[in-house]
Coordinates of C-alpha atoms and ligand atoms in Angstrom, one line a residue:
X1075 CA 68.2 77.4 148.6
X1076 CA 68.0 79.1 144.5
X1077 CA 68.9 76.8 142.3
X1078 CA 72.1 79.3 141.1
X1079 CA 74.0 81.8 142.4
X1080 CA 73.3 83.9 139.1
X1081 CA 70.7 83.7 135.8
X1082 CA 72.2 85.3 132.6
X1083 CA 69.4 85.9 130.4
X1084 CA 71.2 85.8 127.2
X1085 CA 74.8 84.5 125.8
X1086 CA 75.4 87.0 123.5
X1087 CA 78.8 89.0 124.1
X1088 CA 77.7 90.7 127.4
X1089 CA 75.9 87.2 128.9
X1090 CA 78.6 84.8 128.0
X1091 CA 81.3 87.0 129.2
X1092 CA 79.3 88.3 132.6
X1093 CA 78.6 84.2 133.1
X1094 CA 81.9 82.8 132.6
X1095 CA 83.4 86.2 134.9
X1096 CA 80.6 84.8 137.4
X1097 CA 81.7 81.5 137.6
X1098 CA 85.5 82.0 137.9
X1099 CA 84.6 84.0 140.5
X1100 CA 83.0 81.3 142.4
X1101 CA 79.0 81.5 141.3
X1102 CA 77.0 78.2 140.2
X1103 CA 75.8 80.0 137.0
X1104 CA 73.4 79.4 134.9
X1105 CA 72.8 81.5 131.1
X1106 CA 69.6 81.0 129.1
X1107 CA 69.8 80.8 125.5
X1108 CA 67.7 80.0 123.0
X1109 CA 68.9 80.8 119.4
X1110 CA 70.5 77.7 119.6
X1111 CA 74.1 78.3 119.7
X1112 CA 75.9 80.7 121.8
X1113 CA 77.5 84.1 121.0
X1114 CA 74.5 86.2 120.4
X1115 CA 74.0 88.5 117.4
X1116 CA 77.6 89.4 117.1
X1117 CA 79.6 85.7 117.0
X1118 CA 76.2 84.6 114.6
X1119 CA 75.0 87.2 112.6
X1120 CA 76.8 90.3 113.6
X1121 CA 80.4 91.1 114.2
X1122 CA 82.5 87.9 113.5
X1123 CA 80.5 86.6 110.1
X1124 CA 80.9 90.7 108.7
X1125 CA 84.8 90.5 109.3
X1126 CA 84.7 87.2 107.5
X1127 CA 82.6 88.9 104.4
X1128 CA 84.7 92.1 105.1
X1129 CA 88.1 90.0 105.0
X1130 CA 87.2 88.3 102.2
X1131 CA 86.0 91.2 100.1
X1132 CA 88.9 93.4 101.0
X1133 CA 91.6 90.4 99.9
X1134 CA 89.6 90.3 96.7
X1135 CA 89.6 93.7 96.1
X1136 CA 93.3 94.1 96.6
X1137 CA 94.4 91.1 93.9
X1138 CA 91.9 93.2 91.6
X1139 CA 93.7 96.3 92.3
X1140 CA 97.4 95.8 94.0
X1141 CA 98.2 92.7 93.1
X1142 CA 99.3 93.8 89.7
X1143 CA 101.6 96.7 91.0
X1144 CA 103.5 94.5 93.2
X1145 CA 104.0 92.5 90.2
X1146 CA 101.7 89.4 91.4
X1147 CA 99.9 88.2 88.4
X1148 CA 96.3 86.7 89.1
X1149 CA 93.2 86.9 87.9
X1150 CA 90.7 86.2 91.1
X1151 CA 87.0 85.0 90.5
X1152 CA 84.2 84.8 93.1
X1153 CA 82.8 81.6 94.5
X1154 CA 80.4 82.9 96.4
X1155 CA 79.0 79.2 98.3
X1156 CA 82.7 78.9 99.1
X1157 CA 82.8 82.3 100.6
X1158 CA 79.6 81.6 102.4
X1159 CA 80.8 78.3 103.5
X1160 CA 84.0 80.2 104.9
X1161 CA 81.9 82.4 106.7
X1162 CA 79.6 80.1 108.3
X1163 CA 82.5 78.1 109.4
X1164 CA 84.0 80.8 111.2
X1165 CA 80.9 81.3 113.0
X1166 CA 80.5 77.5 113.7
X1167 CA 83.9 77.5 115.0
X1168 CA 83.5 80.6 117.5
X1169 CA 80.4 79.6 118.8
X1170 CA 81.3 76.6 119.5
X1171 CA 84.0 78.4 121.2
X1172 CA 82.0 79.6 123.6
X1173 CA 80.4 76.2 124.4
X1174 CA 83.3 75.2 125.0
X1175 CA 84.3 77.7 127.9
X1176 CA 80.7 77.1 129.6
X1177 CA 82.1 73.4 129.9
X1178 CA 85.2 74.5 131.1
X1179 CA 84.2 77.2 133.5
X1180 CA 80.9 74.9 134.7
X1181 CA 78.4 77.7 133.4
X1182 CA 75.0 75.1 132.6
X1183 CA 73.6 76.3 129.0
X1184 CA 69.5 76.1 129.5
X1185 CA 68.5 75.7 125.6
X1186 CA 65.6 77.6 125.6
X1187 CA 63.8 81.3 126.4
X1188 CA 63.2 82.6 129.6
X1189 CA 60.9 84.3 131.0
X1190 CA 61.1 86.5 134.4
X1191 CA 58.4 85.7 136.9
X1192 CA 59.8 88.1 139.0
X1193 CA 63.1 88.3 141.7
X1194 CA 64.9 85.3 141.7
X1195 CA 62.3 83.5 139.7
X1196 CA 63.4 82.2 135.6
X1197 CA 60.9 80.1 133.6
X1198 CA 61.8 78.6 130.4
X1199 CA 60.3 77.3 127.3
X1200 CA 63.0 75.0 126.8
X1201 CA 63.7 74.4 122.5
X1202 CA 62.8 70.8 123.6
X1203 CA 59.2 71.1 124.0
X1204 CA 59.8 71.0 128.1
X1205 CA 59.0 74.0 130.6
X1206 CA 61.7 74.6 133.2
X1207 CA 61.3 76.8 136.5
X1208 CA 64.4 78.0 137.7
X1209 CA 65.4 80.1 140.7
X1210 CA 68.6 82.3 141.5
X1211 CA 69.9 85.1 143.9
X1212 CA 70.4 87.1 141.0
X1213 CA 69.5 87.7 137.5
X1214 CA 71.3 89.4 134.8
X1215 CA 69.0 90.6 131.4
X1216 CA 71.7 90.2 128.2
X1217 CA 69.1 89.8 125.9
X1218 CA 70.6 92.3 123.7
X1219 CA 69.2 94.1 120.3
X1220 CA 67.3 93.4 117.2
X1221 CA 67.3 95.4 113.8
X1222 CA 64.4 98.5 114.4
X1223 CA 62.2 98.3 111.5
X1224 CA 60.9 101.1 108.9
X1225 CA 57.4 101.7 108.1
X1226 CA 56.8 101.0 104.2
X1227 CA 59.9 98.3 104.4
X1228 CA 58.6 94.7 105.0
X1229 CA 61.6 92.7 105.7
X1230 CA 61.9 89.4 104.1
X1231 CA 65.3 88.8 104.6
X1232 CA 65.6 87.7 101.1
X1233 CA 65.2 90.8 98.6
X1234 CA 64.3 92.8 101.2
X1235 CA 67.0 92.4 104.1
X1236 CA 68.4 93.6 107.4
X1237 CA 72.0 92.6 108.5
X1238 CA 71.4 89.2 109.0
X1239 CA 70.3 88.8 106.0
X1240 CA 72.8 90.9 104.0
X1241 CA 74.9 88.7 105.4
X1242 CA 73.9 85.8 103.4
X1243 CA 73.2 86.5 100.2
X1244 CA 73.8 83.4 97.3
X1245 CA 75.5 86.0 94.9
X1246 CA 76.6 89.3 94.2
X1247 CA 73.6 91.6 93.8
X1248 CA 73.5 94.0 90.8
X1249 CA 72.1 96.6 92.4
X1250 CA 71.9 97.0 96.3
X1251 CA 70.7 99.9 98.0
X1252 CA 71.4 100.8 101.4
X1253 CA 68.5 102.5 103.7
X1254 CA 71.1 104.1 106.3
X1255 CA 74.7 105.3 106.4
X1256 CA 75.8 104.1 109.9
X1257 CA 78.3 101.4 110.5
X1258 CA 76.3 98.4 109.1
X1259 CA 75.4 100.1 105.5
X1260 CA 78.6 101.2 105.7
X1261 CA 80.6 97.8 106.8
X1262 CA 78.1 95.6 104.4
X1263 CA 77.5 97.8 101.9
X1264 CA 81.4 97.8 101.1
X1265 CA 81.4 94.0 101.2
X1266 CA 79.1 94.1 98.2
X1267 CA 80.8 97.0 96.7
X1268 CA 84.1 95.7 96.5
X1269 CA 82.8 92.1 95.0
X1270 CA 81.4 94.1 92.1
X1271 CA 77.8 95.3 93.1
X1272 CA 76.6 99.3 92.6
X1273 CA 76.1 100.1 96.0
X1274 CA 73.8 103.6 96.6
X1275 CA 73.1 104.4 100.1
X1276 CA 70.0 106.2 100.9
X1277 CA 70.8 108.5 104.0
X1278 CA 68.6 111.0 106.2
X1279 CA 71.2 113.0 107.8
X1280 CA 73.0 115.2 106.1
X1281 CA 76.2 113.2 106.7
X1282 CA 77.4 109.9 106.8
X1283 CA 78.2 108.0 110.0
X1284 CA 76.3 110.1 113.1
X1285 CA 77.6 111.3 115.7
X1286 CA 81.4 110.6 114.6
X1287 CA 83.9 113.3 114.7
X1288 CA 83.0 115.7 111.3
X1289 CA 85.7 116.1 109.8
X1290 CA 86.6 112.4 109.9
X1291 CA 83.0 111.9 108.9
X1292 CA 83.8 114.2 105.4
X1293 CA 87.0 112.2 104.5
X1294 CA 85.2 109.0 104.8
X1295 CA 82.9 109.9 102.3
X1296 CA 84.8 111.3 99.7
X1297 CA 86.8 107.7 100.4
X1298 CA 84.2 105.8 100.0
X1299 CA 83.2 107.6 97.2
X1300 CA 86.4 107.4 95.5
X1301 CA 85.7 103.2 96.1
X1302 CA 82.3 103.7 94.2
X1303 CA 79.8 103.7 96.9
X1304 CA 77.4 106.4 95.8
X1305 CA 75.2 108.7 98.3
X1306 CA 71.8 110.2 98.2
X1307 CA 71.8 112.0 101.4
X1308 CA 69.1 114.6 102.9
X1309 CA 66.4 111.8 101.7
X1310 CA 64.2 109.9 103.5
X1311 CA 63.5 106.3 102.9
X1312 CA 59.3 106.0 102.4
X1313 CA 59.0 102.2 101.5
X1314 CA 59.8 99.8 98.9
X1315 CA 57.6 98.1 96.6
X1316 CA 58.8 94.3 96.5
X1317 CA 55.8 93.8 94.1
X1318 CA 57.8 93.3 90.7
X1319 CA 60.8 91.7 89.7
X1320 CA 62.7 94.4 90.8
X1321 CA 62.5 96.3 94.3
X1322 CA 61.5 100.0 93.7
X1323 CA 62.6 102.5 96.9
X1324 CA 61.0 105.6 97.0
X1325 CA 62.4 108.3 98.9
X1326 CA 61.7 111.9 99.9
X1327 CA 64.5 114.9 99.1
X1328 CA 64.0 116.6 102.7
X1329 CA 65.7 119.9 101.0
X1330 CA 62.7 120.4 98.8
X1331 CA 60.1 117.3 99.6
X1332 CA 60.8 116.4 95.9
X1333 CA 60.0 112.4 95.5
X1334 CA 61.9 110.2 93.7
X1335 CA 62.2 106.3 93.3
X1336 CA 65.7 104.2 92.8
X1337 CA 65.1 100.2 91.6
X1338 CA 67.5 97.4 93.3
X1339 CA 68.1 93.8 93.3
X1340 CA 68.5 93.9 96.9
X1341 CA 67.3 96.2 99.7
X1342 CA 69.7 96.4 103.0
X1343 CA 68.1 98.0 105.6
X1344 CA 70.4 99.3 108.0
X1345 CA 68.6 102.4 110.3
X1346 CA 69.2 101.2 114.0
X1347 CA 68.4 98.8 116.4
X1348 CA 66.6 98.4 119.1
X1349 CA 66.5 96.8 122.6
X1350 CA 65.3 93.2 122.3
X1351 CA 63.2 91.7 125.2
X1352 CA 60.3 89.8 123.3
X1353 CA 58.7 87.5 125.8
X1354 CA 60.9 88.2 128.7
X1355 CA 58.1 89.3 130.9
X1356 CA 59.2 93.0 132.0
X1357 CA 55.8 94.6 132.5
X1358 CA 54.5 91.6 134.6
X1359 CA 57.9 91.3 136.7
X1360 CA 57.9 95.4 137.4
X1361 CA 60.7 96.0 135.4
X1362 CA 60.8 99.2 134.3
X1363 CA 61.6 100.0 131.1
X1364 CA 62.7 103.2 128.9
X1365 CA 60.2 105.6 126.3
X1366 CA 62.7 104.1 123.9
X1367 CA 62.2 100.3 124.8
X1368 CA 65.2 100.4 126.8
X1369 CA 65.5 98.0 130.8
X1370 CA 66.5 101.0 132.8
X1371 CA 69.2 100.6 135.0
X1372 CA 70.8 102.7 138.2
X1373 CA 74.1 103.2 136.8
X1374 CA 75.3 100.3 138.3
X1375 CA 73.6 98.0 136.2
X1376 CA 70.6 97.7 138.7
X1377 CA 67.0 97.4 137.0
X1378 CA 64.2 98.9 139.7
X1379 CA 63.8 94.8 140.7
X1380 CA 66.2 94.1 143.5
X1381 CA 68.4 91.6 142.2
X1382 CA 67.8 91.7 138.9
X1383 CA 70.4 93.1 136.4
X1384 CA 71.0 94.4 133.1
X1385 CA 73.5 94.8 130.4
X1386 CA 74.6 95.5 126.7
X1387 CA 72.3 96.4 124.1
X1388 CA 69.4 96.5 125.8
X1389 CA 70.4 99.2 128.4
X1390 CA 71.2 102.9 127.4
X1391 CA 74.6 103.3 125.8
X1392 CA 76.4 102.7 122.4
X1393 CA 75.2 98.9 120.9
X1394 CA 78.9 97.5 121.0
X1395 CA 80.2 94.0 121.9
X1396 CA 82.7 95.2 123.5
X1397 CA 81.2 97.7 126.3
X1398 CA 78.5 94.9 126.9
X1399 CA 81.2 92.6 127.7
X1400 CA 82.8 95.3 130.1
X1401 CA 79.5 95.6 131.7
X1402 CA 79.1 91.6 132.3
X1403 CA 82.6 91.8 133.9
X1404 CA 81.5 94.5 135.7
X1405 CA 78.5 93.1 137.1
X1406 CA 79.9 89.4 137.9
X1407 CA 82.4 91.9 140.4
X1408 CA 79.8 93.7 142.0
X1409 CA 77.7 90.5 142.2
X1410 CA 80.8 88.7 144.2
X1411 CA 81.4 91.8 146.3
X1412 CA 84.3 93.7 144.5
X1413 CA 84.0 96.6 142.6
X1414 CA 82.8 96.5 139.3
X1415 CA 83.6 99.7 137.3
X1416 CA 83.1 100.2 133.0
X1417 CA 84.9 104.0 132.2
X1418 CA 82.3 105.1 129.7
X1419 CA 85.0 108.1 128.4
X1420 CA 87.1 105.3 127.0
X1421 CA 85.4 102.8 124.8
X1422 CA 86.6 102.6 121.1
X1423 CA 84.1 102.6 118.1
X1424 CA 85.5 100.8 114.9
X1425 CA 84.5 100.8 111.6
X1426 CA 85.8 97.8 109.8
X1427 CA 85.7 99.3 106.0
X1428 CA 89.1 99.7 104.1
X1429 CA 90.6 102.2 105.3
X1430 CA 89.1 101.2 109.2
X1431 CA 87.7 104.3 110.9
X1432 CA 88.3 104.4 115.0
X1433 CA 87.6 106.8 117.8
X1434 CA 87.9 107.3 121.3
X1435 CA 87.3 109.9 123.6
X1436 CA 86.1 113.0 122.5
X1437 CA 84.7 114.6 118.8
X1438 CA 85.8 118.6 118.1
X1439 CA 82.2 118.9 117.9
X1440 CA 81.9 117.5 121.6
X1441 CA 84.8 120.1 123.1
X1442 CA 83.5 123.0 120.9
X1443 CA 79.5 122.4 122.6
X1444 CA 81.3 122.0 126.2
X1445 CA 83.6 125.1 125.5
X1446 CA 86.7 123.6 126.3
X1447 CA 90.2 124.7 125.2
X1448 CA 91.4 122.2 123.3
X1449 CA 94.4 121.5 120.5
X1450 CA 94.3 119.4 117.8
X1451 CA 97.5 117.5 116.4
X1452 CA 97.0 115.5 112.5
X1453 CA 99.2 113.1 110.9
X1454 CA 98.5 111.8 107.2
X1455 CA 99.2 108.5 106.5
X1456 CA 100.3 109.5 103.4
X1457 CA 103.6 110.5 104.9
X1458 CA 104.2 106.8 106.7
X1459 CA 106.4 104.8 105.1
X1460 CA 105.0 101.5 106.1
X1461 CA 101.5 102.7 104.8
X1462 CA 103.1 103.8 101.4
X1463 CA 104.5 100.6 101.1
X1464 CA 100.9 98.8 101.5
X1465 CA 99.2 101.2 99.0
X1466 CA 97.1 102.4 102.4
X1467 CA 97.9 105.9 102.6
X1468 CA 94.0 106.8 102.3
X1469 CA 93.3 108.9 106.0
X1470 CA 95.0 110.7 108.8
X1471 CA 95.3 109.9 112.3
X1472 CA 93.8 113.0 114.9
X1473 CA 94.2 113.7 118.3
X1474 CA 92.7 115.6 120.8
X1475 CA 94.4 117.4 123.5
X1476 CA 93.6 119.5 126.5
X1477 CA 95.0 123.4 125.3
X1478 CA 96.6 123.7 128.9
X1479 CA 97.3 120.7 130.1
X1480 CA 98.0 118.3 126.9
X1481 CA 95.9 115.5 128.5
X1482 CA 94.7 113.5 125.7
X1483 CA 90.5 114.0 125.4
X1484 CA 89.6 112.2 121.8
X1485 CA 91.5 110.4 119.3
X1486 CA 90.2 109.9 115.9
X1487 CA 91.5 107.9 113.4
X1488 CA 90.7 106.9 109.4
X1489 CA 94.0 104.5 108.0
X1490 CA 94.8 101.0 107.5
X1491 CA 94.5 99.1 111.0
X1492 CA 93.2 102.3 112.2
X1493 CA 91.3 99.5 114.6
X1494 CA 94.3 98.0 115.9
X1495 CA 96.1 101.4 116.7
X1496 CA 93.6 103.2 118.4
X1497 CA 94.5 101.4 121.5
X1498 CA 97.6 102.7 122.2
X1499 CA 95.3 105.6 123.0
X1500 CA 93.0 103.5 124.9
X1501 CA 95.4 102.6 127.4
X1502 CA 96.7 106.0 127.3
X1503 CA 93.9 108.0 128.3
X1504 CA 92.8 105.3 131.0
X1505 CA 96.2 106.6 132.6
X1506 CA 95.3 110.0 132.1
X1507 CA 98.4 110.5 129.2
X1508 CA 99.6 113.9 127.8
X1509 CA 99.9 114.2 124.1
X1510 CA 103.7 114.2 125.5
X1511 CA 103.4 111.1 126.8
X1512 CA 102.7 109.6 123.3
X1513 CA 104.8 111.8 121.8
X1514 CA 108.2 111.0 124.1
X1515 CA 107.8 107.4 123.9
X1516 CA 110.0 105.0 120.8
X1517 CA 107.6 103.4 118.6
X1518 CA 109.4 100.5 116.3
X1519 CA 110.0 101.9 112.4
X1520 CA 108.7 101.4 110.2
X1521 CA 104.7 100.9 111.3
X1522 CA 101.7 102.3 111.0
X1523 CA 102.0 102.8 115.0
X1524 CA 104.2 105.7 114.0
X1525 CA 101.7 107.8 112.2
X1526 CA 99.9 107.9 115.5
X1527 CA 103.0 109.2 117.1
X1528 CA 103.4 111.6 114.7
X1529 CA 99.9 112.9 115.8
X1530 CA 100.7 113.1 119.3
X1531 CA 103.8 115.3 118.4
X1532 CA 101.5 117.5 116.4
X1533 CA 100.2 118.5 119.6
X1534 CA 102.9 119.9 120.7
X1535 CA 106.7 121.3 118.8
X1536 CA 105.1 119.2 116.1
X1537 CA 105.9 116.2 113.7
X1538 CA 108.3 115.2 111.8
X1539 CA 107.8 113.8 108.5
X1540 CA 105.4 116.3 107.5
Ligands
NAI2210 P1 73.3 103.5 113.0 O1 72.5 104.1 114.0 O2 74.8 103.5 113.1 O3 72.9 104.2 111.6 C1 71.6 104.3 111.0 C2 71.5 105.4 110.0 O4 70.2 105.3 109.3 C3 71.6 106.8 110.6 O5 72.6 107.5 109.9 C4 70.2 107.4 110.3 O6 70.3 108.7 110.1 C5 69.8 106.6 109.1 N1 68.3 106.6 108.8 C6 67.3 106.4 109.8 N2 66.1 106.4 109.2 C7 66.3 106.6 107.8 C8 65.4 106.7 106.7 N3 64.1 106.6 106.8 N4 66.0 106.9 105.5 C9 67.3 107.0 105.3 N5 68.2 106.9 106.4 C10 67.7 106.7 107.6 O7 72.6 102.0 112.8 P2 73.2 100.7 112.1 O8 74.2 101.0 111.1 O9 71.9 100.0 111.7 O10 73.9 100.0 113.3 C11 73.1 99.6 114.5 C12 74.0 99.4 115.7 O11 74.9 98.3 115.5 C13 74.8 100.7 115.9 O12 74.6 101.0 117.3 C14 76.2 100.2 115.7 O13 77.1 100.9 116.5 C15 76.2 98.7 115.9 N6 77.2 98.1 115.0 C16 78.5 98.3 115.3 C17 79.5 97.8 114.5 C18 80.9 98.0 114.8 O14 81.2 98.4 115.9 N7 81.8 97.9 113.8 C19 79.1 97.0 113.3 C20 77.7 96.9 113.1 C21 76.8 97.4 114.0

């Protein structure tokens, strides 16, 4: 007799979830953790404590700006322990959360990190001191992702900082410069933007934000631009020099190999991340993993070990809570016999600046390389009146649609909530919508939720209020 029904190895977003989904569905479940609280990188150091910083940020930015418009009068100051203390109590809160639903659900927390001795067999180096050996039918690998490093940038999560650090800092730096123009320079580096730092962000691409739909991708710049965040793109970061008082970057124009040097306070470094599975024992337990660091898995979540698992970050796919939580869903089903499916077509990316940038489905860039006929229908927040009321008329809403059919393929937003309202499309396209369907169907005036309407009638005898 195993000692479980099921191992999570890992309680971030995608081990919590699949052990709790495990449990209700009638698994003695164990999930190995050994950060010391639960929620992985996104309820500690990740998602939650960046909307806390982004909240903040964004709330203090708009008494500095549209506070006086709307005929408030107040002068707001920064107290940045206070903020700090507001974000780590957020965290505490959440994870603490989660604790509380392994109690509930009768998921056992092993404090510690575990290593595979092969199928069915967990050993742990408990945060105690003690070693545990553990055995279970099943394993799942949720050990998710850590921040990929650069050569020339020594991380000392002080001056010299990834997100986790970036998260933390005691005050407001002067200068902070931004090695990367994804979602985390972007998300953070408005944080500190908006709280009064000069923000430049160093980019390699000729674009911000990879791999997002272009012309989205143009207007968020020019955005974020118009908000002060400044961008040296086409250059590649070489190293910084942490030896003076102030950081020096030095960076490589890739149009003409030109060198030049920038000096910060602070230096975020925000180019990736990779799979994290430090100590977990792959190679000796014949797990194979990717060129890129990756656990590979058979589609099904199926590592080349019988009964051993994996999900989240650590597998192929876009590094989101969110799809790694489908995928522990997904896994506890197939694990109790039902069937477990994630539709990898319809998982939203957000980008929680101001405005929010969301997308589902499909880029133009995507339909143009697979030669599909395809129509495009744009709405500008700018004509919503609920978004002119809010001072948020930065951005348009976009959608996608099949040229013969009108079934929708990609929806891209950039607007206020843009977040919250790309799930109307979400649920759409998992029921295979028409632009039509959108279109015919009474959203409540006046709301944002309109504008996306108003895209979906673009598509066809087209929109109203523009
Ligand atoms: P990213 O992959 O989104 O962006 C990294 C950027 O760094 C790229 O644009 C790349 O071209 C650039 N870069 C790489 N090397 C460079 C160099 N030497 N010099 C200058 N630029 C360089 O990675 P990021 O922002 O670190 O995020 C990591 C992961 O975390 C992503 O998968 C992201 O989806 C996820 N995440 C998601 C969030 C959300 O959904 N809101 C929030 C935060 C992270």
């Amino acid at each position: 007799m195993a000692d479980y029904d099921l191992i999570v190895i890992g309680a971030g977003p995608g081990g919590y979830v699949c052990a709790i989904r495990a449990a209700q569905l009638g698994m003695k479940v164990a999930c190995v953790e050994g950060r010391g609280a639960l929620g992985g990188t996104c309820l500690n150091v990740g998602c939650i404590p960046s909307k806390a910083l982004l909240h903040a940020s964004h709330l203090y930015a708009e008494a500095d700006g549209h506070f006086a418009k709307m005929g408030i009068v107040a002068e707001p100051k920064i107290d940045m322990a206070r903020m700090q203390e507001y974000r780590a109590g957020q965290v505490k809160e959440l994870t603490g959360g989660v604790a509380f639903l392994f109690k509930k659900n009768k998921v056992d927390w092993i404090d510690g990190w575990a290593r595979i001795e092969g199928a069915g067999k967990v050993a742990v180096s408990m945060n105690n001191g003690d070693s545990k050996s553990m055995t279970a039918k099943n394993i799942v690998i949720a050990s998710g992702s850590e921040p990929a490093s650069l050569p020339g940038v020594e991380v000392d999560e002080k001056r010299v900082v990834t997100s986790t650090g970036g998260l933390t800092l005691d005050r407001v730096p002067g200068k902070l410069v931004v090695i990367g123009a994804g979602v985390i320079g972007l998300e953070l580096g408005s944080v500190w933007r908006r709280l009064g730092a000069e923000v430049q962000v160093i980019e390699y691409l000729d674009h911000i934000t990879p791999g997002m739909d272009d012309e989205i991708s143009r207007q968020f710049q020019k955005i974020l631009t118009k908000q002060g965040l400044q961008f040296t793109l086409e250059a590649a970061v070489q190293g910084v020099d942490a030896s003076g008082d102030r950081l020096v970057v030095t960076y490589k124009n890739r149009k003409d190999d030109s060198e030049a040097t920038v000096e910060a306070d602070i230096v975020l470094l925000a180019t990736g991340r990779r799979a994290y599975t430090d100590g977990l024992g792959l190679e000796q337990a014949g797990i194979a993993v990717s060129k890129r660091g990756q656990v590979e898995t058979n589609g099904q979540w199926k590592t080349s070990v019988d009964g051993i698992y994996a999900i989240g970050d650590v597998i192929d796919g876009p590094m989101l809570a969110h799809k790694a939580e489908d995928e522990g869903v997904a896994v506890a089903e197939l694990l109790a016999g039902q069937h477990g499916h994630v539709n990898y077509g319809v998982i939203p990316g957000v980008i929680y600046t101001d405005p929010e940038v969301a997308n589902v489905g499909k880029t133009e860039e995507d339909l143009k390389a697979e030669g599909r006929a395809y129509k495009v229908g744009k709405f500008p927040f700018m004509a919503n009146g609920r978004a002119k009321a809010h001072f948020a008329t930065d951005g348009f809403a976009k959608v996608l649609a099949d040229k013969e059919t009108d079934r929708i393929l990609g929806v891209h937003v950039i607007g206020p909530s843009a977040g919250e309202l790309i799930h109307e499309y979400c649920v759409a396209m998992e029921f295979g919508a028409s632009a039509e369907d959108i279109a015919r169907t009474c959203h409540a005036h006046p709301t944002l939720s309109e504008a996306m309407r108003e895209a979906a009638m673009a598509c066809g005898d087209g929109a109203i209020h523009v």
